[in-house]
Coordinates of C-alpha atoms in Angstrom, one line a residue:
X183 CA 0.0 0.0 0.0
X184 CA 1.4 3.4 -0.9
X185 CA 1.7 6.0 1.7
X186 CA -1.4 8.3 1.3
X187 CA 0.4 11.2 3.1
X188 CA 3.1 11.3 0.4
X189 CA 0.6 11.7 -2.4
X190 CA 0.4 15.2 -3.9
X191 CA -2.7 17.2 -3.1
X192 CA -5.0 17.3 -6.1
X193 CA -6.3 20.4 -4.2
X194 CA -9.2 22.4 -5.5
X195 CA -8.6 21.6 -9.2
X196 CA -11.6 19.7 -10.4
X197 CA -11.2 17.1 -13.1
X198 CA -11.3 18.5 -16.5
X199 CA -10.5 22.1 -15.5
X200 CA -7.0 23.6 -16.0
X201 CA -6.3 27.3 -15.8
X202 CA -2.8 28.6 -15.9
X203 CA -3.8 32.3 -15.6
X204 CA -2.6 35.0 -13.2
X205 CA -5.9 35.3 -11.5
X206 CA -6.9 31.7 -11.1
X207 CA -7.7 30.8 -7.5
X208 CA -6.2 27.4 -8.0
X209 CA -2.6 26.7 -6.8
X210 CA -0.1 24.7 -8.9
X211 CA 2.5 22.4 -7.4
X212 CA 5.3 24.9 -7.6
X213 CA 3.1 27.7 -6.1
X214 CA 2.3 25.5 -3.1
X215 CA 6.0 25.7 -2.1
X216 CA 6.0 29.5 -2.3
X217 CA 2.7 29.6 -0.4
X218 CA 4.1 27.5 2.5
X219 CA 6.8 30.2 3.1
X220 CA 4.1 32.9 3.3
X221 CA 1.6 31.1 5.5
X222 CA 1.0 32.5 9.0
X223 CA 1.7 30.2 11.9
X224 CA -0.7 31.5 14.5
X225 CA -4.2 33.0 14.7
X226 CA -2.6 36.2 15.8
X227 CA -0.7 36.5 12.5
X228 CA -3.7 35.4 10.4
X229 CA -5.3 38.3 8.5
X230 CA -8.9 38.5 7.6
X231 CA -11.9 36.2 8.4
X232 CA -12.4 37.9 11.8
X233 CA -15.6 35.9 12.7
X234 CA -14.1 32.5 11.8
X235 CA -10.8 33.3 13.5
X236 CA -12.5 34.5 16.7
X237 CA -14.8 31.5 16.9
X238 CA -11.9 29.1 16.2
X239 CA -9.8 30.7 18.8
X240 CA -12.5 30.1 21.4
X241 CA -12.8 26.4 20.3
X242 CA -9.1 25.8 20.5
X243 CA -8.6 27.6 23.8
X244 CA -11.4 25.7 25.4
X245 CA -10.0 22.4 24.2
X246 CA -6.5 23.3 25.6
X247 CA -8.0 24.1 29.0
X248 CA -9.9 20.9 29.1
X249 CA -6.8 18.9 28.0
X250 CA -8.8 17.2 25.2
X251 CA -8.7 17.5 21.4
X252 CA -11.2 20.1 20.0
X253 CA -14.2 19.2 18.0
X254 CA -13.8 18.3 14.4
X255 CA -13.6 21.4 12.1
X256 CA -15.0 21.9 8.7
X257 CA -13.8 24.9 6.7
X258 CA -15.9 25.8 3.7
X259 CA -15.5 28.5 1.0
X260 CA -14.0 29.3 -2.4
X261 CA -10.4 28.4 -3.2
X262 CA -7.5 30.6 -2.1
X263 CA -9.1 32.1 1.1
X264 CA -6.9 30.4 3.7
X265 CA -8.5 27.0 4.5
X266 CA -5.2 25.2 4.4
X267 CA -3.5 27.9 6.4
X268 CA -6.1 27.7 9.2
X269 CA -5.8 23.9 9.3
X270 CA -2.0 24.2 9.8
X271 CA -2.6 26.9 12.4
X272 CA -4.9 24.6 14.3
X273 CA -2.0 22.1 14.7
X274 CA 0.4 24.8 15.6
X275 CA -1.9 26.3 18.2
X276 CA -2.5 22.8 19.7
X277 CA 1.2 21.9 19.5
X278 CA 0.5 18.7 17.7
X279 CA 1.5 17.2 14.3
X280 CA -0.7 17.8 11.2
X281 CA -1.1 15.1 8.6
X282 CA -2.2 16.3 5.2
X283 CA -4.0 14.5 2.5
X284 CA -6.9 15.1 0.1
X285 CA -10.3 13.5 -0.6
X286 CA -9.4 12.2 -4.1
X287 CA -6.2 10.6 -2.7
X288 CA -8.2 8.4 -0.4
X289 CA -9.4 5.8 -2.9
X290 CA -10.1 2.9 -0.5
X291 CA -11.1 2.6 3.1
X292 CA -7.9 0.8 3.8
X293 CA -6.0 3.9 2.9
X294 CA -7.9 5.9 5.5
X295 CA -7.5 3.2 8.1
X296 CA -3.7 3.3 7.7
X297 CA -3.7 7.0 8.1
X298 CA -5.9 7.0 11.2
X299 CA -3.9 4.2 12.9
X300 CA -0.7 6.2 12.4
X301 CA -2.0 9.3 14.2
X302 CA -0.6 10.2 17.6
X303 CA -2.7 11.4 20.5
X304 CA -4.2 14.8 19.7
X305 CA -2.9 14.9 16.1
X306 CA -4.7 16.8 13.4
X307 CA -5.7 15.1 10.2
X308 CA -6.4 17.6 7.4
X309 CA -8.4 16.4 4.4
X310 CA -8.6 18.9 1.6
X311 CA -11.6 18.7 -0.8
X312 CA -13.2 16.3 1.6
X313 CA -16.4 16.2 -0.4
X314 CA -14.5 14.1 -3.0
X315 CA -13.6 11.3 -0.6
X316 CA -14.6 7.8 -1.7
X317 CA -17.9 6.6 -0.1
X318 CA -16.4 3.5 1.6
X319 CA -13.7 5.6 3.2
X320 CA -16.4 8.2 4.3
X321 CA -18.4 5.5 6.0
X322 CA -15.3 4.3 7.9
X323 CA -14.7 7.9 8.9
X324 CA -18.0 8.1 10.7
X325 CA -17.0 5.7 13.5
X326 CA -13.5 7.2 13.7
X327 CA -14.9 10.7 14.3
X328 CA -17.4 9.7 16.9
X329 CA -15.8 6.7 18.8
X330 CA -12.1 6.9 17.7
X331 CA -12.4 3.4 16.5
X332 CA -12.3 1.7 13.1
X333 CA -13.4 -1.7 12.0
X334 CA -10.9 -3.5 9.8
X335 CA -12.6 -6.2 7.7
X336 CA -10.5 -9.4 7.3
X337 CA -11.4 -11.9 4.7
X338 CA -14.2 -11.9 2.1
X339 CA -17.7 -13.3 1.7
X340 CA -19.4 -15.2 4.5
X341 CA -16.1 -15.8 6.4
X342 CA -15.3 -12.1 6.6
X343 CA -14.8 -10.7 10.1
X344 CA -14.6 -7.2 11.4
X345 CA -11.7 -6.5 13.8
X346 CA -12.2 -3.3 15.9
X347 CA -9.1 -1.2 16.0
X348 CA -8.8 1.6 18.6
X349 CA -7.2 4.8 17.4
X350 CA -5.8 7.8 19.3
X351 CA -8.1 10.7 19.8
X352 CA -7.6 13.2 17.0
X353 CA -9.1 16.3 15.4
X354 CA -10.3 16.1 11.8
X355 CA -10.1 19.3 9.8
X356 CA -11.9 19.1 6.5
X357 CA -11.8 21.7 3.8
X358 CA -14.3 22.0 0.9
X359 CA -15.1 24.4 -1.9
X360 CA -18.5 22.7 -2.3
X361 CA -20.2 22.2 1.0
X362 CA -23.4 21.2 -0.7
X363 CA -21.8 18.0 -2.0
X364 CA -21.1 16.8 1.5
X365 CA -23.4 14.1 2.7
X366 CA -25.6 14.9 5.7
X367 CA -24.1 12.3 8.1
X368 CA -20.6 13.6 7.4
X369 CA -21.5 17.2 7.8
X370 CA -23.3 16.6 11.0
X371 CA -20.2 15.1 12.6
X372 CA -18.3 18.3 12.5
X373 CA -18.6 20.3 15.8
X374 CA -17.4 23.6 14.2
X375 CA -18.2 24.8 10.7
X376 CA -16.4 27.9 9.4
X377 CA -17.6 29.7 6.3
X378 CA -14.8 31.6 4.6
X379 CA -15.7 34.9 3.0
X380 CA -13.9 36.9 0.2
X381 CA -11.5 39.6 1.5
X382 CA -12.0 43.3 1.4
X383 CA -9.3 45.3 -0.4
X384 CA -8.1 46.8 2.9
X385 CA -7.5 43.3 4.2
X386 CA -5.7 42.3 1.1
X387 CA -3.4 45.2 1.5
X388 CA -2.4 43.9 4.9
X389 CA -1.8 40.5 3.4
X390 CA 0.3 42.1 0.7
X391 CA 2.3 44.1 3.2
X392 CA 3.1 41.0 5.2
X393 CA 4.1 39.0 2.1
X394 CA 6.2 41.8 0.7
X395 CA 8.2 41.9 4.0
X396 CA 8.8 38.2 3.9
X397 CA 9.8 38.3 0.2
X398 CA 12.0 41.4 0.6
X399 CA 9.9 43.5 -1.8
X400 CA 9.7 47.3 -1.4
X401 CA 6.0 47.8 -1.7
X402 CA 4.4 51.3 -1.5
X403 CA 0.9 51.9 -0.2
X404 CA -0.5 52.9 -3.6
X405 CA 1.2 49.9 -5.3
X406 CA -0.4 47.7 -2.7
X407 CA -3.8 49.2 -3.2
X408 CA -3.5 48.7 -7.0
X409 CA -2.7 45.0 -6.6
X410 CA -5.4 44.5 -3.9
X411 CA -8.3 45.8 -6.0
X412 CA -7.4 43.5 -8.9
X413 CA -7.1 40.4 -6.7
X414 CA -10.7 39.3 -6.7
X415 CA -10.9 39.3 -2.9
X416 CA -8.5 36.3 -2.8
X417 CA -5.2 36.3 -0.9
X418 CA -3.7 33.6 -3.1
X419 CA -4.3 35.7 -6.2
X420 CA -3.0 38.8 -4.4
X421 CA 0.3 37.0 -3.5
X422 CA 0.6 35.7 -7.0
X423 CA 0.2 39.1 -8.6
X424 CA 2.7 40.5 -6.1
X425 CA 5.3 38.1 -7.3
X426 CA 4.6 38.9 -10.9
X427 CA 4.8 42.6 -10.3
X428 CA 8.0 42.1 -8.3
X429 CA 9.6 40.4 -11.3
X430 CA 8.5 43.4 -13.5
X431 CA 9.8 45.9 -11.0
X432 CA 13.2 44.2 -10.7
X433 CA 13.7 43.9 -14.5
X434 CA 12.0 46.9 -15.9
X435 CA 12.1 49.4 -13.1
X436 CA 14.1 50.2 -9.9
X437 CA 12.7 47.3 -7.9
X438 CA 10.1 49.4 -6.0
X439 CA 6.5 48.4 -6.5
X440 CA 4.6 51.6 -7.0
X441 CA 1.1 52.2 -8.5
X442 CA 2.6 53.0 -11.9
X443 CA 4.8 49.9 -11.9
X444 CA 1.9 47.7 -10.7
X445 CA -0.4 49.0 -13.5
X446 CA 2.2 48.4 -16.1
X447 CA 3.0 44.9 -14.9
X448 CA -0.6 43.8 -14.6
X449 CA -1.4 45.2 -18.0
X450 CA 1.4 43.1 -19.3
X451 CA -0.1 40.0 -17.6
X452 CA -3.6 40.8 -19.0
X453 CA -5.2 41.6 -15.7
X454 CA -7.5 44.6 -15.9
X455 CA -8.8 47.1 -13.4
X456 CA -11.5 44.7 -12.1
X457 CA -9.2 41.7 -12.0
X458 CA -10.5 40.1 -15.2
X459 CA -8.1 38.1 -17.3
X460 CA -8.0 37.3 -21.0
X461 CA -10.6 34.5 -20.8
X462 CA -13.0 36.6 -18.7
X463 CA -12.9 39.4 -21.2
X464 CA -13.2 37.0 -24.1
X465 CA -16.4 35.6 -22.6
X466 CA -17.8 39.1 -22.1
X467 CA -16.7 40.3 -25.6
X468 CA -18.3 37.3 -27.2
X469 CA -21.5 37.8 -25.2
X470 CA -21.7 41.5 -26.1
X471 CA -20.4 41.5 -29.7
X472 CA -21.5 38.2 -31.2
X473 CA -24.8 37.7 -29.3
X474 CA -25.8 41.3 -28.6
X475 CA -25.7 40.8 -24.9
X476 CA -27.6 37.5 -24.8
X477 CA -29.4 35.6 -23.6
X478 CA -27.2 32.7 -24.9
X479 CA -26.6 29.2 -23.7
X480 CA -23.3 28.4 -22.0
X481 CA -22.4 25.7 -24.7
X482 CA -22.7 28.2 -27.5
X483 CA -20.8 30.8 -25.5
X484 CA -18.0 28.3 -24.8
X485 CA -17.7 27.4 -28.5
X486 CA -17.4 31.1 -29.3
X487 CA -14.4 31.5 -27.0
X488 CA -12.8 28.1 -27.8
X489 CA -13.2 26.6 -24.3
X490 CA -15.1 23.8 -22.8
X491 CA -18.5 24.6 -21.4
X492 CA -17.4 23.3 -18.0
X493 CA -14.5 25.7 -17.9
X494 CA -16.7 28.7 -18.7
X495 CA -19.3 27.7 -16.2
X496 CA -17.1 26.7 -13.3
X497 CA -14.0 29.0 -13.8
X498 CA -15.2 32.2 -15.4
X499 CA -18.8 32.7 -14.5
X500 CA -18.6 32.7 -10.6
X501 CA -16.5 35.9 -10.6
X502 CA -18.3 37.5 -13.5
X503 CA -21.6 37.0 -11.7
X504 CA -20.2 38.2 -8.3
X505 CA -18.8 41.3 -10.1
X506 CA -22.2 42.1 -11.5
X507 CA -21.0 41.7 -15.1
X508 CA -23.1 38.6 -16.1
X509 CA -26.5 37.3 -15.2
X510 CA -27.6 33.7 -15.3
X511 CA -31.2 33.4 -16.4
X512 CA -33.5 30.5 -17.5
X513 CA -33.0 31.5 -21.1
X514 CA -29.2 31.7 -20.9
X515 CA -26.4 34.1 -20.0
X516 CA -27.0 37.9 -20.2
X517 CA -24.4 40.7 -20.1
X518 CA -25.4 43.4 -17.6
X519 CA -25.1 47.1 -18.1
X520 CA -21.9 47.1 -16.1
X521 CA -20.4 44.6 -18.6
X522 CA -21.2 46.9 -21.5
X523 CA -19.7 49.9 -19.7
X524 CA -16.6 47.9 -18.7
X525 CA -15.9 47.0 -22.3
X526 CA -16.4 50.6 -23.3
X527 CA -19.5 50.0 -25.4
X528 CA -22.7 51.9 -25.4
X529 CA -25.6 50.3 -23.5
X530 CA -28.4 49.3 -25.9
X531 CA -31.4 51.6 -26.1
X532 CA -33.9 50.7 -23.5
X533 CA -31.3 49.1 -21.2
X534 CA -30.6 45.5 -20.7
X535 CA -33.8 43.3 -21.0
X536 CA -33.2 41.4 -17.8
X537 CA -36.8 41.8 -16.8
X538 CA -37.8 39.7 -19.8
X539 CA -35.6 36.8 -18.9
X540 CA -35.9 36.7 -15.1
X541 CA -36.4 33.3 -13.5
X542 CA -40.0 32.2 -13.5
X543 CA -41.5 29.0 -12.1
X544 CA -41.6 26.3 -14.7
X545 CA -43.1 22.8 -14.8
X546 CA -40.5 20.0 -14.6
X547 CA -39.3 19.1 -18.1
X548 CA -40.6 22.3 -19.8
X549 CA -38.3 24.0 -22.3
X550 CA -36.8 27.4 -21.6
X551 CA -36.4 28.0 -25.3
X552 CA -33.2 30.1 -25.3
X553 CA -32.7 32.7 -27.9
X554 CA -29.5 30.9 -28.9
X555 CA -29.1 27.1 -28.6
X556 CA -27.7 26.1 -25.1

C-alpha cells in the first residue's frame, strides 16, 4: 500500500479544469512551495476572516484548558481564502502534528484506516476537498470521528470478520469548496463549521504588506492598493500578482512596486482594473459583440471562445456573476449594463432586458427556449 500522506494534493482543481492564468484561484504544485513560506503560523498572524478566526480561537482555547482534542472542524469556501492555512494553524496552536491528504487521494477505506492508525494522541488530520472522498472511506470515517475506532474487515464473503481497532483521539479538519456536496451524516459530525468569505481590499493590503516583507519586496501603499483591488478578494491571487509585479519591478524598473509599476506589470499580464483576465474578457466580448448581450446558452458561449462549457461555467462565471457583469437566467447568460460599460461599449437603447428573462417557475421538463441554442 502506498503512503497516502506522500501523495500530492489534487487540491481544488476539479477534473477537466485547468487554468494557468494570473488570477486563477487554484494553486499549482510549484506555487504551493511558495505559499508555504508565506503562510501565517498562528491565529494572531492570520489576516482576515475575523468571525471565523475568533470562533476558532475560542474552540481551541477551550479544548486546551480541558486537555482534550477540540471538536472536528469543517472549513468551507471558495479556493484561495486560507482554509489550508487555518488547518495548519490549528495544529500549531495545539502543539500537535498535522497530517495532510486530500479527498481524491483516499481511494479505499484501507488507505484511511492506515492514516488513522498512524495518528498520535491529539494529532490533526487535514483532508482537503473532503467532499470528493470515496464513499467506503467516508463511512469508515463516521465511526472514527465519533468513537475513535475503526473496524478493519479481514477476509471476504461469509467468512469475513470485522476486527475493531482503537485509534488515538484526533481532530479532523476538512476543507471543501462545495459544502453542498457533503453528505448529511458527514457534515453533522463536525462540531465547528467555518464559512470563509472573500476579503476586502483593505484586508488584502495587509496580506500584501506581510508577504512583501517576507519576500523582501519594497511595496508602496498605492502599489499595494492597486494590486489588492485587482485580486478578486482572494489572498492567493494577491500574493501571485505581487510576485509577478515584483519580477517586472526588478527587471523593468528600480525594484520598487509603485502604482505605476503595478499598473504596467498587470497590463502586461492581461489583468485589468476589475481583476478580469484574458478569458474573462473574451467571454464578455463574445456575449456582447456576437450575441448582442444575450441571452445565450453556455455551450454556445463556450464554442465562441474556444473553451469547454465546464471551464466557462465553473471557472469564469462565478467571478463575473459576483462582479455584476453577467447574469444567469433560465434562457441563458446575459451581459449586464456594467459589462457593456466595462468593455467601453454603449448600452443598448432601453437598457438590458433582464426583466424579460428573469427566473419564473416552470413545470419540470418544460423547455426554456433560449434565444441561442444552449
